[in-house]
Amino acid sequence: MMTLRRAEDRGHADHGWLQSHHSFSFAEYQDPAHVQFGPLRVINDDVIAPGAGFGMHGHRDMEIVTYVLQGAIAHKDSLGNGETVRPGEVQRMSAGKGILHSEFNPSLREPTRLLQIWIHPTETGLRPGYEQKAFAEADKRGRLRVVASPDGRDGSVRFHADAVMYAGLFDGEEAAELTLDPARKIYVHVAQGELVVNGERLRDGDALKLEGESRLTLGAGQQAEVLVFDLAA
């Protein structure tokens, strides 16, 4: 079974300095039909104004992945980490038993666009942790590259979740296939551009949920950047 969700059907919050589109229920946007998908709890598509950001705030018992599409985000946390995340890099923060962090757009001229992703961990009360890695464009070009996984496979960041996260770039005739376990859930999110996924044309912000499917096909992209999540049912 495949379920298509168009970008315009997501929740939206306008905070002036922040424009945020919510794929799942978040803050004031609450939709019982879109609370989570397997352990995938949040995909927020955020555009942060120059010099603006989120002040120090807390999280617990959640695996939080930041994926930057444009600009950069400056991160600080209560573990002493202070890093800048840019396009091509994946940041994983394990909130565990509790962590504080802040995120700001360090540019005074350009906006930052990012996806913040929350995934429920397999265990609660873990020690908080942080990891950040860069993945070359060539490694994602015309293929799905594992960027986060429970075992850190293929040099991906490691998180405490029953999920595997892939990233891919597709343009023109570039295409890829992935064999699926029909017992698991697959969530495809087109972050930028356009892409045909299992016969459906998806555009920036669109998503496709797959359940009971055995194959994923991607192709006919137009400057597409896509994230694919292989999730516990």
XYZ file of N, CA, C and O in Angstrom, residues 10-184:
700
model
N 0.627 19.675 4.659
C 1.316 19.683 5.942
C 0.848 20.852 6.808
O 0.234 21.801 6.327
N 1.167 20.762 8.091
C 0.927 21.907 8.969
C 1.927 23.009 8.679
O 3.018 22.760 8.164
N 1.565 24.250 9.034
C 2.458 25.386 8.782
C 2.395 26.348 9.953
O 1.310 26.640 10.483
N 3.568 26.829 10.362
C 3.645 27.839 11.417
C 4.489 29.006 10.912
O 5.584 28.802 10.384
N 3.959 30.218 11.083
C 4.657 31.440 10.691
C 5.012 32.210 11.958
O 4.153 32.801 12.612
N 6.298 32.168 12.317
C 6.764 32.883 13.500
C 7.542 34.149 13.127
O 8.241 34.712 13.968
N 7.436 34.568 11.880
C 8.201 35.729 11.427
C 9.623 35.330 11.087
O 9.969 35.204 9.914
N 10.451 35.127 12.093
C 11.844 34.711 11.878
C 11.956 33.255 11.447
O 12.995 32.830 10.945
N 10.861 32.489 11.626
C 10.850 31.057 11.315
C 9.592 30.704 10.542
O 8.479 30.998 10.985
N 9.802 30.071 9.387
C 8.705 29.458 8.642
C 8.904 27.944 8.738
O 9.949 27.422 8.340
N 7.907 27.251 9.289
C 8.070 25.821 9.534
C 6.878 25.045 8.981
O 5.723 25.395 9.240
N 7.181 24.005 8.209
C 6.156 23.090 7.723
C 6.322 21.757 8.438
O 7.422 21.195 8.476
N 5.211 21.251 8.983
C 5.234 20.068 9.818
C 4.610 18.876 9.083
O 3.420 18.914 8.746
N 5.399 17.830 8.871
C 4.849 16.615 8.266
C 4.016 15.818 9.254
O 3.131 15.054 8.850
N 4.306 15.984 10.562
C 3.568 15.286 11.612
C 3.129 16.306 12.662
O 3.654 17.421 12.731
N 2.178 15.899 13.489
C 1.677 16.782 14.545
C 2.832 17.361 15.350
O 3.726 16.629 15.798
N 2.783 18.679 15.547
C 3.878 19.364 16.241
C 3.362 20.700 16.744
O 2.731 21.447 15.995
N 3.649 20.994 18.022
C 3.252 22.263 18.622
C 1.755 22.502 18.408
O 0.947 21.653 18.782
N 1.377 23.620 17.790
C -0.041 23.933 17.639
C -0.702 23.167 16.499
O -1.940 23.151 16.408
N 0.091 22.549 15.654
C -0.491 21.738 14.582
C -0.696 20.318 15.100
O 0.276 19.604 15.385
N -1.961 19.926 15.245
C -2.286 18.594 15.743
C -3.273 17.931 14.779
O -4.352 18.461 14.531
N -2.851 16.788 14.242
C -3.671 16.050 13.294
C -3.612 14.575 13.676
O -2.560 13.940 13.511
N -4.691 14.002 14.190
C -4.677 12.604 14.620
C -4.291 11.628 13.511
O -3.808 10.524 13.794
N -4.471 12.029 12.258
C -4.122 11.149 11.138
C -2.634 11.186 10.819
O -2.139 10.356 10.057
N -1.923 12.162 11.399
C -0.491 12.324 11.105
C 0.258 12.650 12.397
O 0.697 13.785 12.596
N 0.371 11.653 13.249
C 1.094 11.808 14.507
C 2.514 11.272 14.374
O 3.480 11.921 14.751
N 2.645 10.083 13.794
C 3.953 9.498 13.537
C 3.772 8.371 12.534
O 2.647 7.997 12.189
N 4.898 7.829 12.053
C 4.876 6.712 11.116
C 5.954 5.757 11.577
O 7.146 6.044 11.421
N 5.541 4.624 12.193
C 6.518 3.807 12.877
C 7.176 4.658 13.951
O 6.517 5.458 14.623
N 8.489 4.573 14.125
C 9.163 5.413 15.117
C 9.452 6.838 14.641
O 9.940 7.664 15.420
N 9.159 7.149 13.371
C 9.405 8.495 12.842
C 8.346 9.448 13.374
O 7.149 9.306 13.078
N 8.771 10.412 14.178
C 7.831 11.274 14.890
C 7.735 12.693 14.337
O 6.662 13.314 14.373
N 8.829 13.255 13.818
C 8.836 14.648 13.363
C 9.681 14.784 12.105
O 10.782 14.230 12.031
N 9.161 15.493 11.108
C 9.971 16.088 10.040
C 9.490 17.527 9.911
O 8.400 17.786 9.405
N 10.290 18.444 10.408
C 9.977 19.871 10.289
C 10.891 20.483 9.234
O 12.108 20.376 9.321
N 10.283 21.090 8.243
C 10.992 21.779 7.164
C 11.051 23.255 7.563
O 10.069 23.979 7.432
N 12.199 23.688 8.088
C 12.335 25.006 8.692
C 13.170 25.946 7.826
O 14.228 25.554 7.338
N 12.695 27.170 7.684
C 13.479 28.247 7.083
C 13.680 29.302 8.167
O 12.716 29.880 8.683
N 14.953 29.540 8.526
C 15.310 30.419 9.632
C 15.929 31.700 9.071
O 16.864 31.652 8.270
N 15.414 32.825 9.502
C 15.884 34.121 9.005
C 17.332 34.367 9.419
O 17.818 33.803 10.408
N 18.053 35.208 8.673
C 19.437 35.533 9.036
C 19.556 36.012 10.478
O 18.781 36.850 10.935
N 20.534 35.459 11.196
C 20.815 35.874 12.554
C 19.839 35.380 13.605
O 20.007 35.663 14.789
N 18.816 34.629 13.195
C 17.783 34.171 14.132
C 17.990 32.692 14.467
O 18.827 32.014 13.869
N 17.208 32.210 15.425
C 17.321 30.798 15.768
C 16.618 30.448 17.055
O 15.858 31.243 17.625
N 16.874 29.227 17.504
C 16.255 28.683 18.704
C 17.222 28.838 19.882
O 18.346 28.321 19.831
N 16.804 29.520 20.916
C 17.630 29.640 22.112
C 17.753 28.309 22.835
O 17.136 27.309 22.452
N 18.531 28.274 23.894
C 18.777 27.048 24.630
C 17.456 26.463 25.142
O 16.668 27.155 25.785
N 17.224 25.192 24.819
C 16.001 24.509 25.233
C 16.308 23.023 25.375
O 17.331 22.536 24.891
N 15.409 22.296 26.016
C 15.699 20.918 26.355
C 14.903 19.884 25.574
O 13.817 20.158 25.066
N 15.484 18.679 25.492
C 14.828 17.509 24.922
C 15.193 16.301 25.779
O 16.225 16.305 26.473
N 14.383 15.241 25.660
C 14.758 13.988 26.282
C 14.141 12.833 25.500
O 13.116 12.982 24.824
N 14.808 11.684 25.564
C 14.329 10.435 24.983
C 13.866 10.587 23.537
O 12.750 10.192 23.165
N 14.734 11.173 22.711
C 14.458 11.287 21.277
C 15.780 11.337 20.522
O 16.758 11.913 20.990
N 15.814 10.665 19.368
C 16.950 10.775 18.453
C 16.628 11.901 17.483
O 15.622 11.839 16.757
N 17.465 12.951 17.449
C 17.187 14.147 16.658
C 18.259 14.278 15.576
O 19.452 14.343 15.880
N 17.820 14.294 14.327
C 18.725 14.406 13.185
C 18.475 15.742 12.495
O 17.331 16.092 12.199
N 19.541 16.486 12.243
C 19.450 17.755 11.512
C 20.115 17.588 10.160
O 21.254 17.125 10.069
N 19.371 17.960 9.107
C 19.836 17.817 7.728
C 19.672 19.178 7.051
O 18.553 19.625 6.793
N 20.777 19.846 6.778
C 20.738 21.208 6.238
C 20.656 21.182 4.713
O 21.426 20.487 4.055
N 19.739 21.975 4.169
C 19.553 22.065 2.718
C 20.166 23.341 2.145
O 20.621 23.354 1.004
N 20.173 24.404 2.925
C 20.673 25.696 2.455
C 21.233 26.471 3.635
O 20.644 26.473 4.723
N 22.359 27.131 3.445
C 22.950 27.924 4.507
C 23.664 27.055 5.523
O 24.317 26.070 5.174
N 23.531 27.382 6.800
C 24.208 26.646 7.865
C 23.446 26.858 9.162
O 22.648 27.783 9.293
N 23.708 25.979 10.136
C 23.134 26.125 11.465
C 24.244 25.953 12.487
O 25.052 25.030 12.402
N 24.316 26.882 13.428
C 25.314 26.836 14.496
C 24.685 26.185 15.717
O 23.665 26.659 16.227
N 25.302 25.097 16.179
C 24.764 24.281 17.275
C 25.644 24.396 18.506
O 26.874 24.340 18.417
N 25.006 24.542 19.684
C 25.696 24.424 20.965
C 24.828 23.583 21.884
O 23.592 23.639 21.806
N 25.464 22.796 22.765
C 24.675 21.972 23.677
C 25.345 21.846 25.035
O 26.479 22.286 25.247
N 24.596 21.247 25.954
C 25.052 21.120 27.336
C 26.135 20.074 27.517
O 26.682 19.935 28.620
N 26.475 19.350 26.436
C 27.600 18.413 26.484
C 28.918 19.114 26.163
O 29.980 18.510 26.243
N 28.829 20.391 25.771
C 30.022 21.145 25.416
C 30.309 21.184 23.932
O 31.332 21.739 23.512
N 29.430 20.604 23.109
C 29.621 20.644 21.657
C 29.266 22.024 21.114
O 28.283 22.635 21.536
N 30.056 22.488 20.168
C 29.780 23.724 19.460
C 30.220 23.557 18.022
O 31.406 23.633 17.718
N 29.262 23.246 17.137
C 29.575 22.904 15.754
C 28.675 23.677 14.806
O 27.594 24.141 15.184
N 29.125 23.796 13.554
C 28.294 24.355 12.491
C 27.988 23.257 11.492
O 28.896 22.541 11.059
N 26.710 23.108 11.167
C 26.263 22.064 10.241
C 25.912 22.717 8.913
O 25.168 23.700 8.873
N 26.439 22.142 7.833
C 26.237 22.689 6.492
C 25.653 21.632 5.561
O 25.634 20.450 5.917
N 25.185 22.020 4.367
C 24.678 21.030 3.421
C 25.705 19.925 3.174
O 26.897 20.178 3.062
N 25.209 18.691 3.129
C 26.072 17.534 2.942
C 26.458 16.879 4.250
O 27.018 15.773 4.254
N 26.171 17.544 5.366
C 26.486 16.989 6.680
C 25.209 16.525 7.381
O 24.119 17.056 7.148
N 25.367 15.521 8.224
C 24.255 14.994 9.013
C 24.652 15.072 10.481
O 25.721 14.594 10.869
N 23.803 15.685 11.278
C 24.041 15.792 12.717
C 23.029 14.917 13.441
O 21.832 14.959 13.154
N 23.544 14.121 14.387
C 22.669 13.303 15.230
C 22.881 13.682 16.693
O 24.002 13.667 17.181
N 21.794 14.028 17.356
C 21.849 14.314 18.778
C 20.918 13.348 19.495
O 19.720 13.311 19.211
N 21.471 12.552 20.397
C 20.666 11.652 21.219
C 20.318 12.394 22.500
O 21.200 12.679 23.316
N 19.033 12.717 22.674
C 18.628 13.480 23.849
C 18.729 12.644 25.120
O 19.059 13.159 26.184
N 18.420 11.351 25.009
C 18.546 10.451 26.142
C 17.836 10.971 27.385
O 16.702 11.451 27.325
N 18.514 10.909 28.531
C 17.892 11.308 29.801
C 17.800 12.821 29.963
O 17.260 13.299 30.966
N 18.299 13.568 28.964
C 18.118 15.015 28.976
C 19.298 15.775 28.417
O 20.445 15.478 28.751
N 19.020 16.729 27.524
C 20.063 17.562 26.939
C 19.482 18.939 26.637
O 18.286 19.074 26.339
N 20.320 19.962 26.716
C 19.957 21.317 26.317
C 20.759 21.682 25.076
O 21.939 21.331 24.970
N 20.114 22.395 24.136
C 20.868 22.847 22.960
C 20.243 24.104 22.383
O 19.099 24.456 22.676
N 21.035 24.798 21.574
C 20.561 25.969 20.840
C 20.982 25.825 19.391
O 21.962 25.138 19.071
N 20.230 26.477 18.493
C 20.509 26.430 17.059
C 20.240 27.809 16.472
O 19.126 28.327 16.596
N 21.262 28.380 15.806
C 21.112 29.701 15.215
C 21.667 29.724 13.801
O 22.639 29.034 13.482
N 21.050 30.537 12.964
C 21.577 30.816 11.637
C 22.729 31.814 11.802
O 22.502 32.958 12.197
N 23.962 31.403 11.508
C 25.096 32.297 11.755
C 25.254 33.403 10.720
O 26.025 34.338 10.926
N 24.529 33.320 9.611
C 24.639 34.338 8.565
C 23.746 35.534 8.887
O 22.622 35.364 9.371
N 24.231 36.715 8.584
C 23.426 37.923 8.745
C 22.775 38.342 7.435
O 22.095 39.367 7.375
N 22.985 37.542 6.383
C 22.452 37.882 5.054
C 21.556 36.812 4.452
O 20.582 37.145 3.782
N 21.891 35.537 4.672
C 21.191 34.459 3.982
C 20.345 33.624 4.946
O 20.775 33.352 6.074
N 19.161 33.191 4.517
C 18.363 32.292 5.357
C 18.978 30.891 5.391
O 19.792 30.537 4.532
N 18.610 30.145 6.388
C 18.984 28.734 6.498
C 17.737 27.889 6.328
O 16.692 28.180 6.921
N 17.851 26.842 5.515
C 16.756 25.877 5.404
C 17.278 24.517 5.849
O 18.330 24.052 5.383
N 16.516 23.884 6.726
C 16.930 22.578 7.222
C 15.715 21.710 7.507
O 14.587 22.200 7.642
N 15.985 20.410 7.596
C 14.996 19.453 8.063
C 15.424 18.998 9.449
O 16.564 18.558 9.631
N 14.537 19.157 10.426
C 14.808 18.563 11.734
C 13.895 17.357 11.892
O 12.678 17.447 11.737
N 14.531 16.235 12.197
C 13.869 14.931 12.192
C 13.980 14.322 13.583
O 15.072 14.277 14.160
N 12.857 13.871 14.122
C 12.844 13.193 15.415
C 12.417 11.742 15.201
O 11.424 11.471 14.511
N 13.157 10.830 15.829
C 12.835 9.407 15.761
C 12.857 8.844 17.180
O 13.800 9.079 17.937
N 11.810 8.093 17.530
C 11.756 7.495 18.862
C 12.890 6.474 19.017
O 13.102 5.632 18.142
N 13.612 6.528 20.134
C 14.683 5.563 20.356
C 14.134 4.197 20.785
O 12.976 4.084 21.210
N 14.974 3.189 20.693
C 14.588 1.850 21.135
C 14.677 1.704 22.646
O 14.102 0.786 23.218
N 15.414 2.621 23.298
C 15.531 2.630 24.755
C 15.403 4.059 25.253
O 15.831 4.997 24.582
N 14.850 4.201 26.451
C 14.773 5.521 27.078
C 15.821 5.628 28.191
O 16.379 4.630 28.643
N 16.077 6.858 28.616
C 17.005 7.077 29.707
C 18.461 6.855 29.360
O 19.303 6.669 30.247
N 18.790 6.921 28.067
C 20.170 6.707 27.635
C 21.037 7.924 27.950
O 20.536 9.029 28.179
N 22.352 7.725 27.903
C 23.277 8.849 28.051
C 23.183 9.741 26.809
O 23.240 9.239 25.682
N 23.030 11.041 26.956
C 22.963 11.923 25.779
C 24.241 11.830 24.951
O 25.331 11.567 25.484
N 24.112 12.038 23.645
C 25.274 11.947 22.768
C 25.124 12.810 21.534
O 24.038 13.320 21.234
N 26.225 12.961 20.815
C 26.281 13.848 19.647
C 27.233 13.257 18.610
O 28.287 12.717 18.952
N 26.855 13.377 17.346
C 27.722 12.931 16.253
C 27.387 13.746 15.010
O 26.226 14.097 14.786
N 28.408 14.018 14.208
C 28.222 14.789 12.984
C 29.188 14.272 11.931
O 30.375 14.089 12.208
N 28.673 14.019 10.728
C 29.527 13.522 9.649
C 29.134 14.180 8.335
O 27.972 14.550 8.123
N 30.110 14.296 7.440
C 29.878 14.831 6.095
C 29.824 13.683 5.101
O 30.570 12.701 5.217
N 28.939 13.807 4.112
C 28.784 12.800 3.071
C 28.924 13.486 1.716
O 28.182 14.416 1.406
N 29.879 13.028 0.928
C 30.190 13.662 -0.351
C 29.011 13.559 -1.316
O 28.293 12.551 -1.345
N 28.846 14.603 -2.116
C 27.779 14.593 -3.123
C 27.910 13.393 -4.044
O 26.908 12.770 -4.419
N 29.129 13.040 -4.417
C 29.343 11.917 -5.335
C 28.813 10.605 -4.769
O 28.381 9.720 -5.522
N 28.824 10.464 -3.436
C 28.355 9.230 -2.806
C 26.832 9.128 -2.803
O 26.279 8.042 -2.569
N 26.146 10.255 -3.047
C 24.681 10.256 -3.068
C 24.129 10.415 -4.477
O 22.917 10.294 -4.676
N 24.996 10.682 -5.434
C 24.561 10.970 -6.787
C 24.049 9.708 -7.471
O 24.774 8.733 -7.657
N 22.746 9.697 -7.800
C 22.151 8.568 -8.517
C 22.015 7.309 -7.687
O 21.836 6.219 -8.224
N 22.076 7.446 -6.358
C 21.950 6.276 -5.488
C 21.464 6.713 -4.111
O 21.475 7.902 -3.785
N 21.049 5.735 -3.314
C 20.677 5.982 -1.936
C 21.855 5.617 -1.048
O 22.322 4.479 -1.048
N 22.319 6.581 -0.288
C 23.480 6.412 0.571
C 23.009 6.379 2.031
O 22.278 7.276 2.477
N 23.364 5.343 2.787
C 23.004 5.281 4.199
C 23.731 6.400 4.943
O 24.960 6.493 4.883
N 22.962 7.250 5.628
C 23.576 8.349 6.380
C 23.348 8.222 7.880
O 24.033 8.885 8.665
N 22.391 7.378 8.303
C 22.169 7.126 9.730
C 21.603 5.728 9.892
O 20.752 5.292 9.117
N 22.079 5.023 10.922
C 21.659 3.633 11.128
C 21.961 3.215 12.563
O 22.772 3.855 13.247
N 21.363 2.114 13.042
C 21.637 1.665 14.408
C 23.060 1.158 14.608
O 23.580 1.208 15.728
N 23.692 0.656 13.528
C 25.017 0.059 13.663
C 26.124 0.881 13.013
O 27.269 0.433 12.928
N 25.797 2.081 12.542
C 26.812 2.925 11.919
C 27.364 2.357 10.633
O 28.490 2.668 10.236
N 26.562 1.565 9.944
C 27.029 0.902 8.719
C 27.482 1.896 7.664
O 26.969 3.014 7.574
N 28.458 1.479 6.891
C 28.982 2.275 5.770
C 29.419 3.671 6.198
O 29.355 4.632 5.417
N 29.868 3.810 7.440
C 30.334 5.108 7.904
C 29.238 6.103 8.228
O 29.507 7.302 8.352
N 28.011 5.630 8.387
C 26.895 6.520 8.721
C 26.954 6.917 10.187
O 27.655 6.299 10.992
N 26.204 7.967 10.546
C 26.069 8.289 11.960
C 25.235 7.194 12.610
O 24.400 6.553 11.973
N 25.479 6.981 13.877
C 24.821 5.894 14.610
C 23.750 6.472 15.528
O 24.022 7.389 16.295
N 22.531 5.939 15.421
C 21.517 6.350 16.383
C 20.856 5.142 17.026
O 20.983 4.020 16.585
N 20.152 5.427 18.155
C 19.524 4.377 18.952
C 18.068 4.236 18.527
O 17.147 4.524 19.286
N 17.857 3.785 17.296
C 16.503 3.683 16.764
C 16.442 2.525 15.771
O 17.443 2.210 15.120
N 15.280 1.904 15.664
C 15.091 0.832 14.690
C 14.696 1.473 13.364
O 13.530 1.461 12.956
N 15.682 2.090 12.750
C 15.462 2.841 11.520
C 16.782 2.972 10.768
O 17.851 2.965 11.376
N 16.679 3.069 9.456
C 17.828 3.377 8.601
C 17.430 4.563 7.742
O 16.343 4.579 7.151
N 18.290 5.562 7.682
C 18.013 6.781 6.910
C 18.971 6.852 5.733
O 20.185 6.731 5.899
N 18.419 7.022 4.541
C 19.187 7.158 3.303
C 19.019 8.570 2.752
O 17.970 9.202 2.936
N 20.027 9.046 2.025
C 19.924 10.300 1.287
C 20.385 10.052 -0.149
O 21.313 9.271 -0.386
N 19.724 10.702 -1.112
C 20.096 10.528 -2.506
C 19.873 11.789 -3.314
O 19.035 12.639 -2.958
N 20.632 11.922 -4.399
C 20.513 13.034 -5.339
C 20.244 12.462 -6.721
O 20.976 11.571 -7.181
N 19.204 12.966 -7.380
C 18.802 12.398 -8.664
C 18.457 13.507 -9.656
O 17.706 14.428 -9.336
N 19.003 13.372 -10.860
C 18.718 14.329 -11.913
C 18.759 13.592 -13.247
O 19.604 12.692 -13.449
N 17.853 13.952 -14.144
C 17.856 13.355 -15.482
C 17.613 11.851 -15.452
O 16.629 11.375 -14.891
N 18.544 11.089 -16.036
C 18.367 9.650 -16.169
C 18.862 8.862 -14.956
O 18.767 7.624 -14.940
N 19.372 9.533 -13.944
C 19.843 8.833 -12.749
C 18.670 8.111 -12.079
O 17.580 8.673 -11.934
N 18.892 6.861 -11.664
C 17.825 6.056 -11.075
C 18.414 5.069 -10.084
O 19.601 4.736 -10.137
N 17.580 4.615 -9.158
C 18.022 3.639 -8.169
C 16.829 2.774 -7.758
O 15.669 3.174 -7.890
N 17.142 1.585 -7.271
C 16.135 0.685 -6.722
C 16.603 0.191 -5.371
O 17.803 0.076 -5.112
N 15.646 -0.098 -4.494
C 15.953 -0.632 -3.172
C 14.980 -1.758 -2.889
O 13.761 -1.576 -2.994
N 15.509 -2.929 -2.553
C 14.668 -4.052 -2.164
C 14.211 -3.847 -0.729
O 15.019 -3.551 0.157
N 12.903 -4.020 -0.503
C 12.317 -3.715 0.791
C 11.847 -4.981 1.503
O 11.497 -5.975 0.864
N 11.822 -4.910 2.816
C 11.179 -5.929 3.641
C 9.729 -5.504 3.816
O 9.455 -4.477 4.454
N 8.759 -6.253 3.256
C 7.355 -5.828 3.336
C 6.829 -5.710 4.763
O 5.785 -5.072 4.978
N 7.542 -6.272 5.729
C 7.097 -6.177 7.125
C 7.458 -4.834 7.752
O 7.016 -4.535 8.867
N 8.265 -4.026 7.058
C 8.680 -2.727 7.591
C 7.959 -1.594 6.866
O 7.323 -1.808 5.826
